């Protein structure tokens, strides 16, 4: 592959800025945020490095080319002209997915089908055989994006989406995506150098992501990637990949330099968190226990408290019960002088009932759910007795 490749790393809505900063921190070239993700350029090794180290990206995609595709013929011819031999062979399986917006071709399934036809026809003409389609577990994942009659073709480096780090072996309800938890920590300003408490840990996502950051564990170390099955993943690429893995393994700290605790009132959540921590290989980095978050007190701080409190379905959640819970919990964290409290919630009720004023607010999306990220600072000075 040539050395000036173009990549697009996708991000959950509202986390594009966090991903841009993260990719800049990885010293990837020509990083630029856009709607839905971040562009960067570099070599295949740079793309692999982004997959291995990005905590925020959902996918990393290699751009193969762009061309006008105002109709079916132009799409088919444009796809065929891209020179697929480097990317797929009859021995590989293939899947194609498509999105479209503001274009004359309006059916994404039809766009995907035409693209697939063009790729397999090109292979059949060349080799007399064609690659098979496997929509569940393809070797090569092709993505077509059609915007204003211009098609852009990508290969997905990730395979399984990047939030699947490989450690989530147990879940309880309402889990947060790993990528979103990492983005929230970064947006709020937690950088792995302060103690952290996840007092409503569920399956432990905040605490585990925090421990991976603190111990400098690359998020992709415990999984496989789509690019490992590509024809372009030749000996050279494999050597580069192994060097990246060695380098990432060498950076891992044996112990967390900060105190990280996860707790939940539910025994099932405590158990799930323990299992996930073990699967992540960092069981010793987080203290896990069963505890009601409303029992937090002055001795638990100062530290960062990071939580996505229960909010249930926005329509069916019992407002009074939730409001009362949040008021009690915020009174508890308010006693933790000098602490920073970060809350991610899709329920506006929560914000109204936290008895603190946020010093930072940001909107991000957990799937389709619009969430607020709120950061509060608890005054370090002792509380004054209230006047009658
Ligand atoms: C939205 S979930 C957290 C999800 C978690 N961040 C994850 O990714 O899995 C909210 C959690 O709050 C816990 N919870 C509810 N009431 C609690 C309380 N009083 N004290 C501590 N945890 C509580 C629930 O058991 C649930 O696991």
Tab-separated table of C-alpha atoms and ligand atoms in Angstrom:
chain	number	residue	atom	x	y	z
A	1	UNK	CA	0.000	0.000	0.000
A	2	UNK	CA	1.200	3.546	-0.691
A	3	UNK	CA	2.223	5.724	2.231
A	4	UNK	CA	-0.275	8.619	1.961
A	5	UNK	CA	-3.462	6.875	3.029
A	6	UNK	CA	-6.561	8.732	4.219
A	7	UNK	CA	-8.499	7.508	7.227
A	8	UNK	CA	-11.772	8.419	8.897
A	9	UNK	CA	-12.265	7.469	12.552
A	10	UNK	CA	-15.944	7.502	13.545
A	11	UNK	CA	-17.149	8.817	16.902
A	12	UNK	CA	-20.421	9.021	18.834
A	13	UNK	CA	-22.136	12.355	18.281
A	14	UNK	CA	-20.713	14.901	20.704
A	15	UNK	CA	-17.388	13.085	21.119
A	16	UNK	CA	-15.714	14.181	17.864
A	17	UNK	CA	-13.673	16.877	19.661
A	18	UNK	CA	-12.462	14.369	22.253
A	19	UNK	CA	-11.423	11.986	19.465
A	20	UNK	CA	-9.635	14.775	17.572
A	21	UNK	CA	-7.600	15.641	20.666
A	22	UNK	CA	-6.855	11.994	21.354
A	23	UNK	CA	-5.632	11.319	17.789
A	24	UNK	CA	-3.495	14.471	17.918
A	25	UNK	CA	-2.034	13.146	21.164
A	26	UNK	CA	-1.140	9.951	19.274
A	27	UNK	CA	0.757	12.204	16.832
A	28	UNK	CA	-1.207	11.026	13.825
A	29	UNK	CA	-0.780	13.316	10.800
A	30	UNK	CA	-3.368	15.794	9.418
A	31	UNK	CA	-6.005	15.237	12.111
A	32	UNK	CA	-9.257	17.134	11.410
A	33	UNK	CA	-12.648	16.781	13.131
A	34	UNK	CA	-15.783	16.496	10.992
A	35	UNK	CA	-19.415	15.522	11.386
A	36	UNK	CA	-19.487	12.031	12.934
A	37	UNK	CA	-15.751	11.569	13.289
A	38	UNK	CA	-12.206	12.644	12.577
A	39	UNK	CA	-10.047	12.511	9.434
A	40	UNK	CA	-6.363	11.720	9.550
A	41	UNK	CA	-3.684	10.596	7.121
A	42	UNK	CA	-0.712	8.261	7.302
A	43	UNK	CA	0.421	4.714	6.639
A	44	UNK	CA	-1.431	1.474	7.283
A	45	UNK	CA	0.668	1.250	10.465
A	46	UNK	CA	-0.822	4.609	11.554
A	47	UNK	CA	-4.319	3.203	10.993
A	48	UNK	CA	-3.434	0.124	13.039
A	49	UNK	CA	-1.996	2.362	15.771
A	50	UNK	CA	-5.266	4.318	15.940
A	51	UNK	CA	-7.193	1.031	16.323
A	52	UNK	CA	-4.912	-0.149	19.101
A	53	UNK	CA	-4.710	3.091	21.098
A	54	UNK	CA	-7.889	5.087	20.523
A	55	UNK	CA	-10.247	4.871	23.488
A	56	UNK	CA	-12.871	7.142	21.902
A	57	UNK	CA	-13.133	6.035	18.227
A	58	UNK	CA	-15.948	3.663	17.297
A	59	UNK	CA	-14.353	2.554	14.021
A	60	UNK	CA	-11.304	3.395	11.936
A	61	UNK	CA	-11.881	3.352	8.182
A	62	UNK	CA	-9.427	3.462	5.306
A	63	UNK	CA	-10.595	5.637	2.417
A	64	UNK	CA	-10.234	3.851	-0.940
A	65	UNK	CA	-11.496	6.621	-3.191
A	66	UNK	CA	-14.292	9.040	-3.996
A	67	UNK	CA	-16.153	9.714	-7.211
A	68	UNK	CA	-19.416	11.221	-8.512
A	69	UNK	CA	-22.258	8.677	-8.288
A	70	UNK	CA	-25.423	10.406	-9.419
A	71	UNK	CA	-26.943	7.161	-10.726
A	72	UNK	CA	-26.624	3.388	-10.618
A	73	UNK	CA	-24.228	3.203	-13.612
A	74	UNK	CA	-21.867	5.844	-12.233
A	75	UNK	CA	-21.805	4.082	-8.878
A	76	UNK	CA	-21.073	0.682	-10.444
A	77	UNK	CA	-18.347	2.019	-12.771
A	78	UNK	CA	-16.782	4.127	-10.012
A	79	UNK	CA	-16.582	1.154	-7.643
A	80	UNK	CA	-15.110	-1.125	-10.358
A	81	UNK	CA	-12.445	1.443	-11.182
A	82	UNK	CA	-10.988	1.334	-7.667
A	83	UNK	CA	-8.590	-1.597	-8.174
A	84	UNK	CA	-9.891	-4.156	-5.690
A	85	UNK	CA	-7.187	-6.750	-6.065
A	86	UNK	CA	-5.130	-5.185	-3.313
A	87	UNK	CA	-8.084	-5.282	-0.903
A	88	UNK	CA	-10.045	-8.450	-1.576
A	89	UNK	CA	-9.468	-11.760	-3.383
A	90	UNK	CA	-11.801	-14.682	-4.187
A	91	UNK	CA	-10.454	-16.395	-1.051
A	92	UNK	CA	-11.812	-13.617	1.162
A	93	UNK	CA	-15.379	-13.031	2.329
A	94	UNK	CA	-16.959	-9.653	1.937
A	95	UNK	CA	-19.743	-7.467	3.358
A	96	UNK	CA	-20.875	-4.079	2.081
A	97	UNK	CA	-22.910	-1.510	3.996
A	98	UNK	CA	-24.052	1.897	2.781
A	99	UNK	CA	-25.434	5.195	3.998
A	100	UNK	CA	-26.767	8.023	1.848
A	101	UNK	CA	-27.870	11.598	2.300
A	102	UNK	CA	-28.936	14.427	-0.056
A	103	UNK	CA	-28.409	12.216	-3.137
A	104	UNK	CA	-30.434	10.950	-6.095
A	105	UNK	CA	-29.825	7.338	-5.083
A	106	UNK	CA	-31.829	7.060	-1.904
A	107	UNK	CA	-31.901	3.378	-0.936
A	108	UNK	CA	-28.882	2.378	1.112
A	109	UNK	CA	-29.538	-1.349	0.572
A	110	UNK	CA	-29.593	-0.845	-3.203
A	111	UNK	CA	-26.360	1.187	-3.030
A	112	UNK	CA	-24.710	-1.591	-1.015
A	113	UNK	CA	-25.929	-4.227	-3.488
A	114	UNK	CA	-24.629	-2.346	-6.547
A	115	UNK	CA	-21.299	-1.796	-4.830
A	116	UNK	CA	-21.022	-5.475	-3.953
A	117	UNK	CA	-21.899	-6.411	-7.584
A	118	UNK	CA	-19.154	-4.141	-8.937
A	119	UNK	CA	-16.534	-5.595	-6.563
A	120	UNK	CA	-17.376	-9.258	-7.217
A	121	UNK	CA	-17.718	-8.695	-11.008
A	122	UNK	CA	-14.252	-7.120	-11.054
A	123	UNK	CA	-12.848	-10.135	-9.189
A	124	UNK	CA	-14.624	-12.644	-11.433
A	125	UNK	CA	-13.266	-10.968	-14.562
A	126	UNK	CA	-9.766	-11.059	-13.124
A	127	UNK	CA	-9.677	-14.490	-11.464
A	128	UNK	CA	-12.646	-16.399	-12.892
A	129	UNK	CA	-13.922	-16.694	-9.312
A	130	UNK	CA	-15.604	-14.260	-6.971
A	131	UNK	CA	-15.431	-13.592	-3.217
A	132	UNK	CA	-18.407	-14.801	-1.171
A	133	UNK	CA	-20.597	-12.519	0.854
A	134	UNK	CA	-20.671	-12.994	4.629
A	135	UNK	CA	-22.671	-10.294	6.355
A	136	UNK	CA	-22.032	-11.653	9.877
A	137	UNK	CA	-18.282	-12.102	10.034
A	138	UNK	CA	-16.637	-10.896	6.819
A	139	UNK	CA	-12.887	-10.792	6.226
A	140	UNK	CA	-13.278	-7.466	4.447
A	141	UNK	CA	-15.875	-4.915	5.484
A	142	UNK	CA	-16.625	-2.305	2.793
A	143	UNK	CA	-18.512	0.894	3.598
A	144	UNK	CA	-20.046	3.253	1.037
A	145	UNK	CA	-21.044	6.764	1.992
A	146	UNK	CA	-23.046	8.697	-0.582
A	147	UNK	CA	-23.380	12.417	0.146
A	148	UNK	CA	-24.668	14.931	-2.424
A	149	UNK	CA	-24.164	12.380	-5.238
A	150	UNK	CA	-20.529	11.785	-4.322
A	151	UNK	CA	-19.573	8.280	-3.186
A	152	UNK	CA	-16.717	7.588	-0.802
A	153	UNK	CA	-15.602	4.001	-0.319
A	154	UNK	CA	-13.918	2.779	2.852
A	155	UNK	CA	-12.560	-0.415	4.340
A	156	UNK	CA	-13.258	-0.856	8.044
A	157	UNK	CA	-10.042	-1.628	9.929
A	158	UNK	CA	-11.796	-2.452	13.183
A	159	UNK	CA	-14.036	-5.412	12.258
A	160	UNK	CA	-16.024	-5.559	15.493
A	161	UNK	CA	-16.691	-1.981	16.655
A	162	UNK	CA	-13.914	-0.577	18.837
A	163	UNK	CA	-16.043	-0.339	21.983
A	164	UNK	CA	-15.767	-4.132	22.076
A	165	UNK	CA	-12.461	-4.181	23.920
A	166	UNK	CA	-12.796	-7.857	24.724
A	167	UNK	CA	-13.248	-7.478	28.489
A	168	UNK	CA	-17.016	-7.280	28.813
A	169	UNK	CA	-17.821	-10.834	29.789
A	170	UNK	CA	-20.680	-9.945	32.161
A	171	UNK	CA	-23.289	-7.208	31.975
A	172	UNK	CA	-26.109	-5.786	34.007
A	173	UNK	CA	-28.786	-3.519	32.584
A	174	UNK	CA	-28.142	-0.062	31.088
A	175	UNK	CA	-24.473	-0.495	30.316
A	176	UNK	CA	-22.551	2.396	28.893
A	177	UNK	CA	-20.416	1.888	25.804
A	178	UNK	CA	-16.713	1.728	26.658
A	179	UNK	CA	-15.901	4.365	24.026
A	180	UNK	CA	-18.474	6.764	25.492
A	181	UNK	CA	-17.189	6.268	29.039
A	182	UNK	CA	-13.623	6.967	27.849
A	183	UNK	CA	-14.815	10.053	25.939
A	184	UNK	CA	-16.678	11.337	29.018
A	185	UNK	CA	-13.567	10.932	31.202
A	186	UNK	CA	-11.466	12.799	28.647
A	187	UNK	CA	-14.035	15.573	28.089
A	188	UNK	CA	-14.402	16.088	31.845
A	189	UNK	CA	-10.622	16.378	32.190
A	190	UNK	CA	-9.745	13.225	34.154
A	191	UNK	CA	-6.326	12.161	32.896
A	192	UNK	CA	-5.413	9.211	35.084
A	193	UNK	CA	-3.521	11.160	37.721
A	194	UNK	CA	-6.269	11.616	40.356
A	195	UNK	CA	-8.137	9.088	42.514
A	196	UNK	CA	-11.499	8.043	41.084
A	197	UNK	CA	-14.703	6.528	42.420
A	198	UNK	CA	-17.452	4.915	40.263
A	199	UNK	CA	-20.206	4.602	42.909
A	200	UNK	CA	-22.974	3.218	40.634
A	201	UNK	CA	-20.704	1.030	38.579
A	202	UNK	CA	-23.155	-1.383	36.915
A	203	UNK	CA	-20.820	-3.602	34.919
A	204	UNK	CA	-17.920	-1.313	35.786
A	205	UNK	CA	-17.331	0.589	32.556
A	206	UNK	CA	-16.111	3.896	34.051
A	207	UNK	CA	-13.853	2.203	36.590
A	208	UNK	CA	-12.394	-0.226	34.047
A	209	UNK	CA	-11.796	2.472	31.423
A	210	UNK	CA	-10.223	4.649	34.132
A	211	UNK	CA	-7.957	1.813	35.275
A	212	UNK	CA	-6.870	1.116	31.684
A	213	UNK	CA	-5.945	4.797	31.330
A	214	UNK	CA	-4.155	4.955	34.690
A	215	UNK	CA	-2.201	1.738	34.019
A	216	UNK	CA	-1.476	2.835	30.420
A	217	UNK	CA	-3.076	-0.249	28.925
A	218	UNK	CA	-3.913	0.241	25.229
A	219	UNK	CA	-7.648	-0.465	24.804
A	220	UNK	CA	-7.146	-2.762	21.799
A	221	UNK	CA	-4.629	-5.133	23.362
A	222	UNK	CA	-7.177	-7.845	24.183
A	223	UNK	CA	-8.968	-8.210	20.857
A	224	UNK	CA	-8.498	-8.955	17.178
A	225	UNK	CA	-9.036	-6.459	14.353
A	226	UNK	CA	-10.552	-6.674	10.890
A	227	UNK	CA	-7.317	-5.652	9.178
A	228	UNK	CA	-5.604	-8.818	10.459
A	229	UNK	CA	-7.661	-10.729	7.852
A	230	UNK	CA	-6.972	-8.410	4.913
A	231	UNK	CA	-4.872	-9.454	1.890
A	232	UNK	CA	-2.847	-6.289	2.557
A	233	UNK	CA	-1.916	-7.643	5.989
A	234	UNK	CA	1.236	-9.175	4.586
A	235	UNK	CA	4.480	-10.002	6.375
A	236	UNK	CA	5.544	-6.370	6.503
A	237	UNK	CA	2.227	-5.228	7.971
A	238	UNK	CA	2.245	-8.129	10.417
A	239	UNK	CA	5.753	-7.175	11.547
A	240	UNK	CA	4.642	-3.577	12.072
A	241	UNK	CA	1.602	-4.759	14.011
A	242	UNK	CA	3.680	-6.984	16.264
A	243	UNK	CA	6.060	-4.085	16.923
A	244	UNK	CA	3.076	-1.899	17.905
A	245	UNK	CA	1.825	-4.606	20.274
A	246	UNK	CA	5.274	-5.024	21.851
A	247	UNK	CA	5.577	-1.280	22.327
A	248	UNK	CA	2.091	-1.075	23.891
A	249	UNK	CA	2.807	-4.009	26.220
A	250	UNK	CA	6.071	-2.428	27.340
A	251	UNK	CA	4.255	0.754	28.466
A	252	UNK	CA	1.883	-0.993	30.893
A	253	UNK	CA	2.345	-0.089	34.557
A	254	UNK	CA	2.296	-3.006	36.980
A	255	UNK	CA	0.197	-0.998	39.450
A	256	UNK	CA	-2.261	1.835	39.162
A	257	UNK	CA	-0.632	5.074	40.367
A	258	UNK	CA	-4.027	6.245	41.668
A	259	UNK	CA	-6.789	4.760	43.822
A	260	UNK	CA	-9.764	3.564	41.759
A	261	UNK	CA	-12.909	2.187	43.391
A	262	UNK	CA	-16.097	0.757	41.910
A	263	UNK	CA	-19.220	0.106	43.925
A	264	UNK	CA	-22.896	-0.571	43.373
A	265	UNK	CA	-25.865	-1.362	45.559
A	266	UNK	CA	-26.570	-4.456	43.458
A	267	UNK	CA	-24.582	-7.661	44.176
A	268	UNK	CA	-25.034	-8.695	40.511
A	269	UNK	CA	-23.351	-5.462	39.386
A	270	UNK	CA	-20.461	-5.968	41.822
A	271	UNK	CA	-19.996	-9.488	40.510
A	272	UNK	CA	-20.143	-8.349	36.846
A	273	UNK	CA	-17.565	-5.630	37.509
A	274	UNK	CA	-15.198	-8.119	39.128
A	275	UNK	CA	-15.534	-10.515	36.188
A	276	UNK	CA	-14.941	-7.736	33.642
A	277	UNK	CA	-11.910	-6.431	35.517
A	278	UNK	CA	-10.401	-9.913	35.537
A	279	UNK	CA	-11.077	-10.263	31.799
A	280	UNK	CA	-9.362	-6.901	31.235
A	281	UNK	CA	-6.321	-8.205	33.128
A	282	UNK	CA	-6.408	-5.373	35.676
A	283	UNK	CA	-8.236	-6.950	38.614
A	284	UNK	CA	-5.697	-5.511	41.063
A	285	UNK	CA	-6.142	-1.938	39.846
A	286	UNK	CA	-9.699	-1.413	41.154
A	287	UNK	CA	-11.247	-2.028	44.562
A	288	UNK	CA	-14.798	-3.332	44.118
A	289	UNK	CA	-17.458	-3.502	46.795
A	290	UNK	CA	-21.175	-3.462	47.402
A	291	UNK	CA	-22.290	-0.123	48.729
A	292	UNK	CA	-25.168	2.334	48.543
A	293	UNK	CA	-23.911	5.478	46.793
A	294	UNK	CA	-25.849	7.625	49.264
A	295	UNK	CA	-23.477	6.557	52.054
A	296	UNK	CA	-20.508	8.428	50.514
A	297	UNK	CA	-19.009	10.820	53.018
A	298	UNK	CA	-16.123	13.197	53.804
A	299	UNK	CA	-13.617	10.345	54.280
A	300	UNK	CA	-14.158	9.126	50.694
A	301	UNK	CA	-12.694	12.294	49.198
A	302	UNK	CA	-11.116	14.291	47.851
A	303	UNK	CA	-11.282	12.435	44.542
A	304	UNK	CA	-13.165	12.316	41.246
A	305	UNK	CA	-16.626	10.758	41.459
A	306	UNK	CA	-17.863	9.607	38.046
A	307	UNK	CA	-21.329	8.138	37.560
A	308	UNK	CA	-24.225	7.542	35.223
A	309	UNK	CA	-27.020	7.191	37.768
A	310	UNK	CA	-30.016	4.985	36.999
A	311	UNK	CA	-32.589	6.793	34.928
A	312	UNK	CA	-34.686	4.018	33.391
A	313	UNK	CA	-36.997	4.885	30.575
A	314	UNK	CA	-37.584	8.610	30.426
A	315	UNK	CA	-41.317	8.101	30.117
A	316	UNK	CA	-41.817	5.423	32.726
A	317	UNK	CA	-39.200	6.320	35.343
A	318	UNK	CA	-40.801	7.431	38.552
A	319	UNK	CA	-39.883	11.113	38.751
A	320	UNK	CA	-40.372	11.621	42.470
A	321	UNK	CA	-38.373	8.542	43.409
A	322	UNK	CA	-35.507	9.494	41.093
A	323	UNK	CA	-35.504	13.120	42.235
A	324	UNK	CA	-35.337	12.010	45.871
A	325	UNK	CA	-32.498	9.599	45.123
A	326	UNK	CA	-30.463	12.241	43.288
A	327	UNK	CA	-31.003	14.782	46.073
A	328	UNK	CA	-29.766	12.321	48.702
A	329	UNK	CA	-26.802	11.289	46.584
A	330	UNK	CA	-25.774	14.841	45.790
A	331	UNK	CA	-25.957	15.743	49.490
A	332	UNK	CA	-23.566	12.842	50.137
A	333	UNK	CA	-21.022	13.864	47.472
A	334	UNK	CA	-21.270	17.465	48.620
A	335	UNK	CA	-19.677	16.366	51.868
A	336	UNK	CA	-16.578	15.151	49.951
A	337	UNK	CA	-14.675	18.427	50.167
A	338	UNK	CA	-12.344	19.205	47.260
A	339	UNK	CA	-13.842	16.501	45.027
A	340	UNK	CA	-14.861	16.719	41.379
A	341	UNK	CA	-18.159	15.069	40.465
A	342	UNK	CA	-18.888	14.006	36.879
A	343	UNK	CA	-22.329	12.818	35.871
A	344	UNK	CA	-23.490	11.524	32.499
A	345	UNK	CA	-27.243	11.301	32.244
A	346	UNK	CA	-30.010	11.123	29.685
A	347	UNK	CA	-32.595	12.308	32.180
A	348	UNK	CA	-33.027	16.091	32.668
A	349	UNK	CA	-34.564	15.349	36.066
A	350	UNK	CA	-31.132	14.479	37.310
A	351	UNK	CA	-29.592	17.839	36.513
A	352	UNK	CA	-32.445	19.634	38.223
A	353	UNK	CA	-31.968	17.697	41.434
A	354	UNK	CA	-28.209	17.797	41.877
A	355	UNK	CA	-27.749	20.498	44.475
A	356	UNK	CA	-24.546	21.853	42.935
A	357	UNK	CA	-23.854	24.229	40.030
A	358	UNK	CA	-21.913	22.620	37.145
A	359	UNK	CA	-18.696	24.297	36.009
A	360	UNK	CA	-18.691	22.344	32.723
A	361	UNK	CA	-21.503	20.970	30.540
A	362	UNK	CA	-21.417	19.035	27.291
A	363	UNK	CA	-23.966	17.142	25.177
A	364	UNK	CA	-23.135	13.683	23.862
A	365	UNK	CA	-25.133	10.743	22.572
A	366	UNK	CA	-25.380	7.262	24.034
A	367	UNK	CA	-26.761	5.632	20.860
A	368	UNK	CA	-29.938	7.608	20.174
A	369	UNK	CA	-30.204	8.959	23.709
A	370	UNK	CA	-29.127	12.555	24.172
A	371	UNK	CA	-27.094	12.814	27.371
A	372	UNK	CA	-25.627	15.665	29.375
A	373	UNK	CA	-22.143	15.435	30.742
A	374	UNK	CA	-21.981	17.635	33.831
A	375	UNK	CA	-18.997	18.413	36.010
A	376	UNK	CA	-19.298	19.864	39.497
A	377	UNK	CA	-16.563	21.035	41.840
A	378	UNK	CA	-17.127	20.570	45.538
A	379	UNK	CA	-15.571	23.398	47.519
A	380	UNK	CA	-12.446	22.326	49.370
A	381	UNK	CA	-13.218	24.516	52.382
A	382	UNK	CA	-15.154	23.029	55.286
A	383	UNK	CA	-18.897	23.544	55.138
A	384	UNK	CA	-20.214	26.514	57.069
A	385	UNK	CA	-22.972	25.735	59.559
A	386	UNK	CA	-26.300	26.702	58.019
A	387	UNK	CA	-28.001	29.753	59.553
A	388	UNK	CA	-31.481	29.393	60.939
B	1	LIG	C1	-27.106	3.304	34.522
B	1	LIG	S1	-26.486	2.041	35.530
B	1	LIG	C2	-24.752	2.255	35.476
B	1	LIG	C3	-24.165	1.611	34.275
B	1	LIG	C4	-22.673	1.516	34.298
B	1	LIG	N1	-22.004	2.796	34.133
B	1	LIG	C5	-22.209	0.546	33.246
B	1	LIG	O1	-21.639	0.968	32.237
B	1	LIG	O2	-22.494	-0.638	33.362
B	1	LIG	C6	-26.886	2.616	37.119
B	1	LIG	C7	-26.424	1.718	38.250
B	1	LIG	O3	-26.744	2.360	39.472
B	1	LIG	C8	-26.965	1.350	40.428
B	1	LIG	N2	-27.679	1.900	41.595
B	1	LIG	C9	-28.994	2.195	41.746
B	1	LIG	N3	-29.232	2.695	42.970
B	1	LIG	C10	-28.038	2.720	43.609
B	1	LIG	C11	-27.612	3.126	44.904
B	1	LIG	N4	-28.482	3.604	45.796
B	1	LIG	N5	-26.309	3.019	45.220
B	1	LIG	C12	-25.417	2.522	44.333
B	1	LIG	N6	-25.761	2.099	43.115
B	1	LIG	C13	-27.050	2.206	42.749
B	1	LIG	C14	-27.737	0.295	39.672
B	1	LIG	O4	-27.640	-0.966	40.323
B	1	LIG	C15	-27.049	0.346	38.296
B	1	LIG	O5	-26.055	-0.642	38.214
